[in-house]
Every structure is written in C-alpha cells, then in structure tokens.
Short mmCIF file of C-alpha atoms in Angstrom, two decimals:
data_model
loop_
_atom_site.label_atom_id
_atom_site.label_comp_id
_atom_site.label_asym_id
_atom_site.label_seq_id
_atom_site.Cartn_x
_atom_site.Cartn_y
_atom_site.Cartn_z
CA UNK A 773 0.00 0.00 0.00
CA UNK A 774 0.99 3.54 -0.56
CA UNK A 775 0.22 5.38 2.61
CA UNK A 776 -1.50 8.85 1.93
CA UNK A 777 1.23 11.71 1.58
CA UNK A 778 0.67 14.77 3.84
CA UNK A 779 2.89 17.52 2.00
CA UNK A 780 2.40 20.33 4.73
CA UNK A 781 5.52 22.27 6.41
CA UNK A 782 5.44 20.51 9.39
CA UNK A 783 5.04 16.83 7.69
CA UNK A 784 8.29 18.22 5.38
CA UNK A 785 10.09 19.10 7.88
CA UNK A 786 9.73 16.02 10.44
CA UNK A 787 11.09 13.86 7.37
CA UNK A 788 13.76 15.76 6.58
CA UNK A 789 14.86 15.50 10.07
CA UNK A 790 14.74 11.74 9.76
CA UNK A 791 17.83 11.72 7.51
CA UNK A 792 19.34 8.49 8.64
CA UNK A 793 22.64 5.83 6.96
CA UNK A 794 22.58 6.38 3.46
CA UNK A 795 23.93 6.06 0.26
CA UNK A 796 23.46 7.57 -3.18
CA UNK A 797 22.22 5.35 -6.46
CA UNK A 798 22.74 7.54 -9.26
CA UNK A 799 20.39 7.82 -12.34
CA UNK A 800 21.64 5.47 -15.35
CA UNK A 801 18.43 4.58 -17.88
CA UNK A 802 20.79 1.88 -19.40
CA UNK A 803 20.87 -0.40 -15.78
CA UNK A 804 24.46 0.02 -15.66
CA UNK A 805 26.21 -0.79 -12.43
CA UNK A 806 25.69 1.78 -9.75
CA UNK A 807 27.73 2.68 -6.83
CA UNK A 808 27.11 4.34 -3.22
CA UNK A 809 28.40 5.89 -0.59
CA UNK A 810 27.95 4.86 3.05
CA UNK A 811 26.77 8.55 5.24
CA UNK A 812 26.19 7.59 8.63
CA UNK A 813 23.51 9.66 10.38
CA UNK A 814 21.78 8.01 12.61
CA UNK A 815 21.92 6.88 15.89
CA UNK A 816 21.30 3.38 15.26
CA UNK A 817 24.40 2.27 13.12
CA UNK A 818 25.77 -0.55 11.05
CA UNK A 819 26.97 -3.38 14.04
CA UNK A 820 24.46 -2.03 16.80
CA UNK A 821 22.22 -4.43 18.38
CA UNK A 822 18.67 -3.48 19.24
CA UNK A 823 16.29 -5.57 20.69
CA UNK A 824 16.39 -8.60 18.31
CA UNK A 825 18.28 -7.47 15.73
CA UNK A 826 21.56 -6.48 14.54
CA UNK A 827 21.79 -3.68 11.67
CA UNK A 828 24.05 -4.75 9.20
CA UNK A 829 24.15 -2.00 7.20
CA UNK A 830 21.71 0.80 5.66
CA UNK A 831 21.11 2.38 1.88
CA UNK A 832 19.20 5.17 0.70
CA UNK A 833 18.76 4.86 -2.98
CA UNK A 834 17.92 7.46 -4.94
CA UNK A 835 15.38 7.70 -7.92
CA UNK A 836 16.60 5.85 -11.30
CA UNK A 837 15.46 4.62 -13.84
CA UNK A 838 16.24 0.97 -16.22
CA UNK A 839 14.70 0.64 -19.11
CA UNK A 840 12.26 3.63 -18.30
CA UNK A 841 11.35 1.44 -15.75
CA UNK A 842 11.67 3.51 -11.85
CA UNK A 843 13.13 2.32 -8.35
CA UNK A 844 10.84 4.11 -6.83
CA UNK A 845 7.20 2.73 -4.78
CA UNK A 846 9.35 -0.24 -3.78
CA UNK A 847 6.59 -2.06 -1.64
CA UNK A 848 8.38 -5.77 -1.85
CA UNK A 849 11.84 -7.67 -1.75
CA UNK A 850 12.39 -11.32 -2.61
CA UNK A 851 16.03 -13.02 -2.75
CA UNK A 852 17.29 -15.47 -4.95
CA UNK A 853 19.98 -17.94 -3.78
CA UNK A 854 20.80 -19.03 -7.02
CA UNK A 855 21.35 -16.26 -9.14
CA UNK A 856 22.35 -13.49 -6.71
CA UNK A 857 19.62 -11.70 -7.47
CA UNK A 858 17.08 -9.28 -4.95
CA UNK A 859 13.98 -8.68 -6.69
CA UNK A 860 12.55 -5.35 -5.68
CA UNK A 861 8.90 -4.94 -6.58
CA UNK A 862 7.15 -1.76 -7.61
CA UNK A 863 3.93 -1.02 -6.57
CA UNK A 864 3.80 0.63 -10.04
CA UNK A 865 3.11 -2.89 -11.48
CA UNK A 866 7.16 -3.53 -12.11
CA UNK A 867 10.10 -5.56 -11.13
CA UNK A 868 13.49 -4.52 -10.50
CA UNK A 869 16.72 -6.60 -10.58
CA UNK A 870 19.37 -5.26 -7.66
CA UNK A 871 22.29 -6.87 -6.75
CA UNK A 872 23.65 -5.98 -3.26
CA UNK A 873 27.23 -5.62 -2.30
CA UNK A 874 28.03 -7.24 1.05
CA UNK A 875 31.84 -6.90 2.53
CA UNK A 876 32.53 -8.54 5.60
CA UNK A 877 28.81 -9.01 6.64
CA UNK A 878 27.91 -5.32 5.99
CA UNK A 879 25.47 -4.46 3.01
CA UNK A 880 27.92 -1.84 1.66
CA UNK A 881 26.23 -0.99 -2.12
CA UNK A 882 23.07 -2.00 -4.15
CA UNK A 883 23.41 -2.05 -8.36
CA UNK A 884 20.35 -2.32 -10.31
CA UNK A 885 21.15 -4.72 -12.93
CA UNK A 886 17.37 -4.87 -15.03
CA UNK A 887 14.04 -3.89 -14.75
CA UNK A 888 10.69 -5.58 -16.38
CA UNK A 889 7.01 -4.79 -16.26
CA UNK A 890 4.35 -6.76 -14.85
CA UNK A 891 2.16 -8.51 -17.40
CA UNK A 892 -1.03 -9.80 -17.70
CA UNK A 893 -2.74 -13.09 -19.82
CA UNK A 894 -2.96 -10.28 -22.46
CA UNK A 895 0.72 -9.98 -22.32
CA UNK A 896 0.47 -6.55 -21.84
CA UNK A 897 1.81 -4.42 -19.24
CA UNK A 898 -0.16 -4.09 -16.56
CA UNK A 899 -2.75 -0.89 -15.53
CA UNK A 900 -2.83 1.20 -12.69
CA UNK A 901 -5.83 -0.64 -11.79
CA UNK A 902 -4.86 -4.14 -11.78
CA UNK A 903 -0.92 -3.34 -11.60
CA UNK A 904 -1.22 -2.52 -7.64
CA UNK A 905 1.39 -5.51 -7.11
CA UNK A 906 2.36 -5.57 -3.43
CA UNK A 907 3.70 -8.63 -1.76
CA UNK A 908 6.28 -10.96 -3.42
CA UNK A 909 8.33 -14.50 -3.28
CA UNK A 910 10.40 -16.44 -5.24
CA UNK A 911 9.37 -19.86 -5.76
CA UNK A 912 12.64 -22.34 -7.63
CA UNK A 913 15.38 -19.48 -5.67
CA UNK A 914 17.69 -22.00 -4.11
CA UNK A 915 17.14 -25.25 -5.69
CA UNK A 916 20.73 -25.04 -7.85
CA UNK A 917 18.98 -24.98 -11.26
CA UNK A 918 19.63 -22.33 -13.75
CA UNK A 919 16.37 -20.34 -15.24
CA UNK A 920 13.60 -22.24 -13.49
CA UNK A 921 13.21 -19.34 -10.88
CA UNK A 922 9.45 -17.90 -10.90
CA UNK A 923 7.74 -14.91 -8.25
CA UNK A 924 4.28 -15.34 -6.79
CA UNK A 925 3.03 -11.60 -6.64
CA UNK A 926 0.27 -10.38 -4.43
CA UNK A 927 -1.78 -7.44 -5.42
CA UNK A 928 -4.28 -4.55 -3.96
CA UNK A 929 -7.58 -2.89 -5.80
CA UNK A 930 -7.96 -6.37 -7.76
CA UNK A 931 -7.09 -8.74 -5.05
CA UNK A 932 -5.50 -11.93 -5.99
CA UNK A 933 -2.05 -13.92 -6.39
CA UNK A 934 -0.30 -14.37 -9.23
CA UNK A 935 2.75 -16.47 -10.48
CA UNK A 936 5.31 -15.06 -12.76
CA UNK A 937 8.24 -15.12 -14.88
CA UNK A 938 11.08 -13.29 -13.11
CA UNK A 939 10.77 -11.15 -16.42
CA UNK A 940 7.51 -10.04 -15.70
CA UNK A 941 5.70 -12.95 -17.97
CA UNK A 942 2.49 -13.84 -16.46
CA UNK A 943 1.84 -17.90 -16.13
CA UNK A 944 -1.74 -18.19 -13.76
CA UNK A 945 -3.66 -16.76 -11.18
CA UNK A 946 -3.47 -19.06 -7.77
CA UNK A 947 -6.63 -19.98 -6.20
CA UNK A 948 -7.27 -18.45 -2.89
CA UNK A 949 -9.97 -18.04 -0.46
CA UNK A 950 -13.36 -16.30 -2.04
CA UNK A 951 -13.51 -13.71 0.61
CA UNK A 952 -10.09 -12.59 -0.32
CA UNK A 953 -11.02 -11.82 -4.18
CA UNK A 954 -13.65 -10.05 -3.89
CA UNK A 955 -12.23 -6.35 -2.83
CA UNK A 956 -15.90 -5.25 -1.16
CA UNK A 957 -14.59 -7.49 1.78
CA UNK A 958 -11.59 -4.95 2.47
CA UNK A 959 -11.50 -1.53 4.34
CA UNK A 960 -10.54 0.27 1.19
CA UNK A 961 -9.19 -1.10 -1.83
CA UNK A 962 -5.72 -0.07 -1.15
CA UNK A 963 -5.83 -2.46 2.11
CA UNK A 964 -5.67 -5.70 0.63
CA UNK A 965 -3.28 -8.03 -0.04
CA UNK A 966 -0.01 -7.00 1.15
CA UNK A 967 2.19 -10.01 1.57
CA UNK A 968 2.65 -13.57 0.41
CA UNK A 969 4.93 -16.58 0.96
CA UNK A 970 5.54 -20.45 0.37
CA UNK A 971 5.24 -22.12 2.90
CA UNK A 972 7.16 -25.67 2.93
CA UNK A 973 4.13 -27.26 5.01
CA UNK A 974 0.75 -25.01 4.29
CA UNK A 975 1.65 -23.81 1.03
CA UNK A 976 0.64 -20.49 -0.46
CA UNK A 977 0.24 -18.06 2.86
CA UNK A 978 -0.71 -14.46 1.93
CA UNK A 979 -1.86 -11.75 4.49
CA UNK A 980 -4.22 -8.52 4.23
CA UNK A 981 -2.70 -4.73 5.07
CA UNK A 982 -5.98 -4.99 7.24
CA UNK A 983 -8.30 -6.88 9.07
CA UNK A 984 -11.12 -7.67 6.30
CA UNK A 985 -14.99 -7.77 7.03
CA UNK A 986 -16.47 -9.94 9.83
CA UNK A 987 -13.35 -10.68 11.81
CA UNK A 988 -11.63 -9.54 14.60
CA UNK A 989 -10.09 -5.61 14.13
CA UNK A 990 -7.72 -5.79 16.29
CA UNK A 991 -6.21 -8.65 14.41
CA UNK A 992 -4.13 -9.58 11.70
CA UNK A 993 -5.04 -12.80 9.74
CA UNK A 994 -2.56 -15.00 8.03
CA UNK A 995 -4.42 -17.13 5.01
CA UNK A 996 -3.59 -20.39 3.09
CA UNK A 997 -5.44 -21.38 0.05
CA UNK A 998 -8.62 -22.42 2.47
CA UNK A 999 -8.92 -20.07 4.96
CA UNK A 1000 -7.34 -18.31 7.88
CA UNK A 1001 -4.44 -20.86 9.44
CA UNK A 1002 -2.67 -18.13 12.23
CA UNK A 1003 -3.44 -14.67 13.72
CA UNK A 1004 -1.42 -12.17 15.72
CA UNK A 1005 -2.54 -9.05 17.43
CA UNK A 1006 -1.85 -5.72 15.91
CA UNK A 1007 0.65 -3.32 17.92
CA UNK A 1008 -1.25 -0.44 17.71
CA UNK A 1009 -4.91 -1.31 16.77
CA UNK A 1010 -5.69 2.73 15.45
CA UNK A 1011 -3.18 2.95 13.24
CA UNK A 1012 -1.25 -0.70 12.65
CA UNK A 1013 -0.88 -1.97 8.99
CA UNK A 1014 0.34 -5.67 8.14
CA UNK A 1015 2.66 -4.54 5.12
CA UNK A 1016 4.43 -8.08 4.15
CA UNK A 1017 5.68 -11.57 5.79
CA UNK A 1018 8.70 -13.53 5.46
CA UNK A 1019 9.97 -16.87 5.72
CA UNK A 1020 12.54 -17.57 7.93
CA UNK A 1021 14.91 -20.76 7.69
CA UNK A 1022 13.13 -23.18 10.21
CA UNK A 1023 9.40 -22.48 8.56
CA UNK A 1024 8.43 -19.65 11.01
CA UNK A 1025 6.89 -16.26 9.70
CA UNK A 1026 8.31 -12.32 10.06
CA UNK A 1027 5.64 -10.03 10.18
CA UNK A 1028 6.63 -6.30 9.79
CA UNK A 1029 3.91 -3.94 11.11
CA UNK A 1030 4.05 -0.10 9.70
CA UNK A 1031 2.43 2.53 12.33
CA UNK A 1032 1.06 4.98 10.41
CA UNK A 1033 -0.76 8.15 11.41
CA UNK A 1034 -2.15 10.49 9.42
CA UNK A 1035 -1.97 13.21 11.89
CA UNK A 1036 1.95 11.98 12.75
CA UNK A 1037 3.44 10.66 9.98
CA UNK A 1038 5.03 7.11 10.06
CA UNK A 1039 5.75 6.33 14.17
CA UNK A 1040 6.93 2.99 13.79
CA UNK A 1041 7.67 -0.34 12.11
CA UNK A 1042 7.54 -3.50 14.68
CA UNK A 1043 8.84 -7.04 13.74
CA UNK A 1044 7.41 -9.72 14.51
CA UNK A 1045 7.44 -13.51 14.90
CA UNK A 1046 5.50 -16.26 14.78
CA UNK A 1047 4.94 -20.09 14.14
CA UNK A 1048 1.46 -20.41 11.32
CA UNK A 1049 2.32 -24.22 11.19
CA UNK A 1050 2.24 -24.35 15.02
CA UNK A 1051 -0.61 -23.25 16.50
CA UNK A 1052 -4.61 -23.04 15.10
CA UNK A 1053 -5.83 -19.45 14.72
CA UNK A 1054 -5.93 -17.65 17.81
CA UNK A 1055 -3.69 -19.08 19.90
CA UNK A 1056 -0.60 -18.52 17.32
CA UNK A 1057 2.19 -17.26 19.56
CA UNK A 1058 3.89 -14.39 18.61
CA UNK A 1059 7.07 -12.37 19.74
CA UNK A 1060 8.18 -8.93 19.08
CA UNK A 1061 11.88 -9.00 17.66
CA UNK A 1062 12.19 -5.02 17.40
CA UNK A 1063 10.82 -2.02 17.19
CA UNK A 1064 12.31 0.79 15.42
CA UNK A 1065 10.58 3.98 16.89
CA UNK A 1066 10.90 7.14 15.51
CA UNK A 1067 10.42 9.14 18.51
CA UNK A 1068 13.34 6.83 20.00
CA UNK A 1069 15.64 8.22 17.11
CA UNK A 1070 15.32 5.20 14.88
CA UNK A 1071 15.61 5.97 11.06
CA UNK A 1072 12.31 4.81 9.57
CA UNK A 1073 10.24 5.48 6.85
CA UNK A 1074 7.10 4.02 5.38
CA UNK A 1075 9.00 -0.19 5.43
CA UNK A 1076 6.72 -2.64 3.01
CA UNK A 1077 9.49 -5.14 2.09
CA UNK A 1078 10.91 -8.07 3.97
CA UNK A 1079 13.04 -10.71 2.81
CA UNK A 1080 15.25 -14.01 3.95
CA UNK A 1081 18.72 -13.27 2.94
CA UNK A 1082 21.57 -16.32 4.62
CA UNK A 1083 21.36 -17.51 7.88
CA UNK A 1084 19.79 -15.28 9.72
CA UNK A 1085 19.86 -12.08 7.67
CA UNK A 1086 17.37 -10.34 5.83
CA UNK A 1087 16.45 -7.41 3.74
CA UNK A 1088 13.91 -4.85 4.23
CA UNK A 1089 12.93 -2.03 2.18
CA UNK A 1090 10.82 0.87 2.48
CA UNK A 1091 8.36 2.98 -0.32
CA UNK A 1092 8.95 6.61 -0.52
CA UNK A 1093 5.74 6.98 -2.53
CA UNK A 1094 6.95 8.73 -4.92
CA UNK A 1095 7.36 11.97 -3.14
CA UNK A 1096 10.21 13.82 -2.77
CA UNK A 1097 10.83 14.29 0.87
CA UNK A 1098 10.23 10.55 1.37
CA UNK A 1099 13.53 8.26 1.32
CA UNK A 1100 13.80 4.30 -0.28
CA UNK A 1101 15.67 2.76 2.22
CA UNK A 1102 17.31 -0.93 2.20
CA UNK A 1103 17.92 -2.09 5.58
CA UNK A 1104 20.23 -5.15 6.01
CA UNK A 1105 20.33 -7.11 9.61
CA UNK A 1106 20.30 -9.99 11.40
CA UNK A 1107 18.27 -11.85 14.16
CA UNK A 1108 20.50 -12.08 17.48
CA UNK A 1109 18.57 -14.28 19.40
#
C-alpha cells in the first residue's frame, strides 16, 4: 500500500529530520552498475544491536530509472539464492533486478542490474488498476537450477495472487480463499493483499494490510489457500498496517507492522514472529523482535518489504511513494537471538 502523503511544512520538515545511513544510487536509464556511498547519520548504526536485531548496514537509494522502468514505490523484496539476485517490486506494477554488495557481513552498495514490467494473460503491461502488485516471493530461488526461478506476486484494488516469470511474464492466477477476491470485503481497496509466501508445510500463505470484514479488528489474519491458518494481534490497533511476511529458515513467519498516522506521519515499524504451522488461529504465539521507533531516534520510513537473505539475515525495504521528501531505504540485519 501507498500510505496517503501529507505535504504540509510541518510533515516536510519532520522527514527531513529523519535523515538516517545512506547512500546515493545515481540515475543510469541503461541499468548500468551503480555505486554508493555509506553517510552515517543516525543513531542506530551498522553493528548495533537493538532488541532482536543487529543492523548490518543501511542504503538510501535514490530515484533511477532501467529501461524507463523507476526504483521508486518499492513495496516488496524477494532473494534469490541461485542467481544473486534481490527482486525489488514496484507497486507501479514492475520488477526490478538489484544486486547488493556485502563486505565482511555489511550491506555496503546495491546495483540495479534490469528492470521488467508486470504482465497480464494479455501480455500486456499491466494498468494502474490491476498493476497494484504488493507482496512478493520467489518460488525455484535456491534449488541449484539455472532459469527455473518464478515470483508469486500479491496485489491490492484487484485482489488476488499471481505467479510469474522473473521477467515479468504472467503464467496463472493461484486460487485463494473467495472472501479474499472479492475487494468489497476490504476496508478500502488499497488495504488488501499485502504479503505472500511459500510455505514448505501449508503452502501459499498471503496476508491482508488490514483486518477484512467480519473478523476480529484488532487482528491480523494469516491465510492459506482455504482459509485463515494463524493470527497475531496488531501493535497499535488505530493505526497498525500488516505490510508483508517472510519466511525464515526453520518455517516460522516475520511479520513487519508499519504505524502509520495520518496526523503523525510514520511512528513505527515493529517485527514480529511467529509459528502459522504451530498453533490453530488464535492461539498462534507471537514475539516482538524489534521495534524501530521514531520518537526513540530510529531511522524509519514508510517499510513494506521483507526478505530471507543467509542464515539469519534479511532485507527490508521501504516505499517513498513517490514523493520527494520521502527516502527508499534498504535495511540489512540480522536476528541475534
């Protein structure tokens, strides 16, 4: 989802403030290699440990373009073992190829290698309508086979779940739930479905941005093909938004949480954990690994992306939008405990 932008002084002016570890990506239509510069400014920085996690390093990249194609509205991340690859999704109905830079554990660059668009059985490029595309996996990513790899993509305002090409070539729709297709069931239309995963047990898991008609509001619900299989209570029940899951290694779930008010601007994005294989819905247990708080100095903007990097590292990435005074930032850390 693309939260609403507020573009008065005072909104300005608290992001600005929020300048944080960053590094340049300059422009380059042609997807030629890019390289960045590390600019601490925050007081959270690369090697820290906070709560459950240890930040591993911390990118701003600026607005490009490959093949006309922009890094910008990133609302998903997905990693691929076997070709090296990060897939960074645009909610603009687009995927982008980056490959990230690590030195001794610490994400120190990101290059954007290529860039395709979304298409549909038509094989056209996707509309703003039906090109909302916000949650995404890789399916075939670390299996040691060459050119098999494929991306399940989850979208908003036409809810469903889609498999693709990693060069944007549309293959089927996957079957899900009724209530989850038909968008009447959601808040608003930009509130549906926000992240998806396979699982190696349940299968295709995808999650609303929102609690959808006739269940509990105060809850997140995690979905297989069926029906709800795990829940977790949101951290702020006003103003908490379910913006994407993860797997981790041993089959559990991340679950990053973006608290967003309209009145305050982004407050917080909370991690959490839980077990969807391991408990029937409502008694799911669930742990918070870390909560980066803006008012506790944390550099945070509006985080949609999670990923599974190695061990126990992952990616997360945030959507500016598209509006100037908002940042793309690609987090790297790992869990400590």
């Amino acid at each position: 989802m693309s939260i609403p932008v507020r573009r008065s002084p005072c909104r300005i002016a608290i992001t600005i403030i929020l300048s944080c570890l960053s590094a340049a990506v300059s422009a380059d239509p042609d997807c030629a290699s890019h390289t960045s510069e590390h600019a601490p400014g925050s007081d959270l920085n690369s090697g820290d440990e906070y709560m459950g996690l240890r930040l591993l390093g911390s990118l701003e990249l600026h607005e490009t373009q490959c093949k006309s194609l922009p890094l910008m509205g990133l609302s998903a991340l997905a990693w691929s073992a076997d070709t090296q690859i990060l897939y960074a999704l645009s909610d603009r109905g687009h995927v982008l190829h980056l490959r990230p830079v690590i030195h001794a554990n610490r994400l120190t660059d990101v290059r954007v290698v290529d860039a395709f668009p979304l298409r549909g059985p038509d094989d056209q490029p996707l509309d703003t309508h039906n090109g909302d595309s916000e949650g995404m996996t890789v399916l075939n990513g670390a299996n040691g086979i060459s050119g098999d790899e494929q991306l399940l993509v989850s979208f908003e305002r036409r809810p469903r779940v889609s498999r693709y090409r990693t060069y944007g070539l549309w293959l089927e729709d996957m079957p899900l739930p009724a209530r989850l297709t038909e968008i009447d069931n959601y808040r608003t239309p930009n509130q549906a479905l926000e992240g998806v995963v396979m699982h190696p047990q349940l299968g295709l898991l995808t999650a609303p941005e929102r609690p959808v008609a006739d269940t509990r509001q105060s809850h997140f619900r995690i979905y297989d093909r069926n029906g709800p299989v795990a829940e977790l209570a949101r951290a702020d029940a006003d103003y908490g938004s379910l913006t994407d899951i993860a797997l981790t290694p041993d089959g559990r779930l991340l679950a990053l949480e973006r608290i967003f008010s309209g009145a305050f601007g982004i407050i917080a994005a909370v991690i959490h954990r839980l077990d969807p294989a391991g408990a029937d819905t409502g008694s799911t247990r669930v742990e918070t690994i870390a909560r980066l708080d803006r008012d506790a100095g944390h550099n945070i903007d509006n985080f949609e992306g999670l990923t599974h990097h190695r061990d126990n590292r992952y990616f997360m990435i945030s959507d500016n939008n598209g509006f100037f005074v908002q940042k793309t930032l690609l987090l790297y850390f790992e869990l400590v405990d």
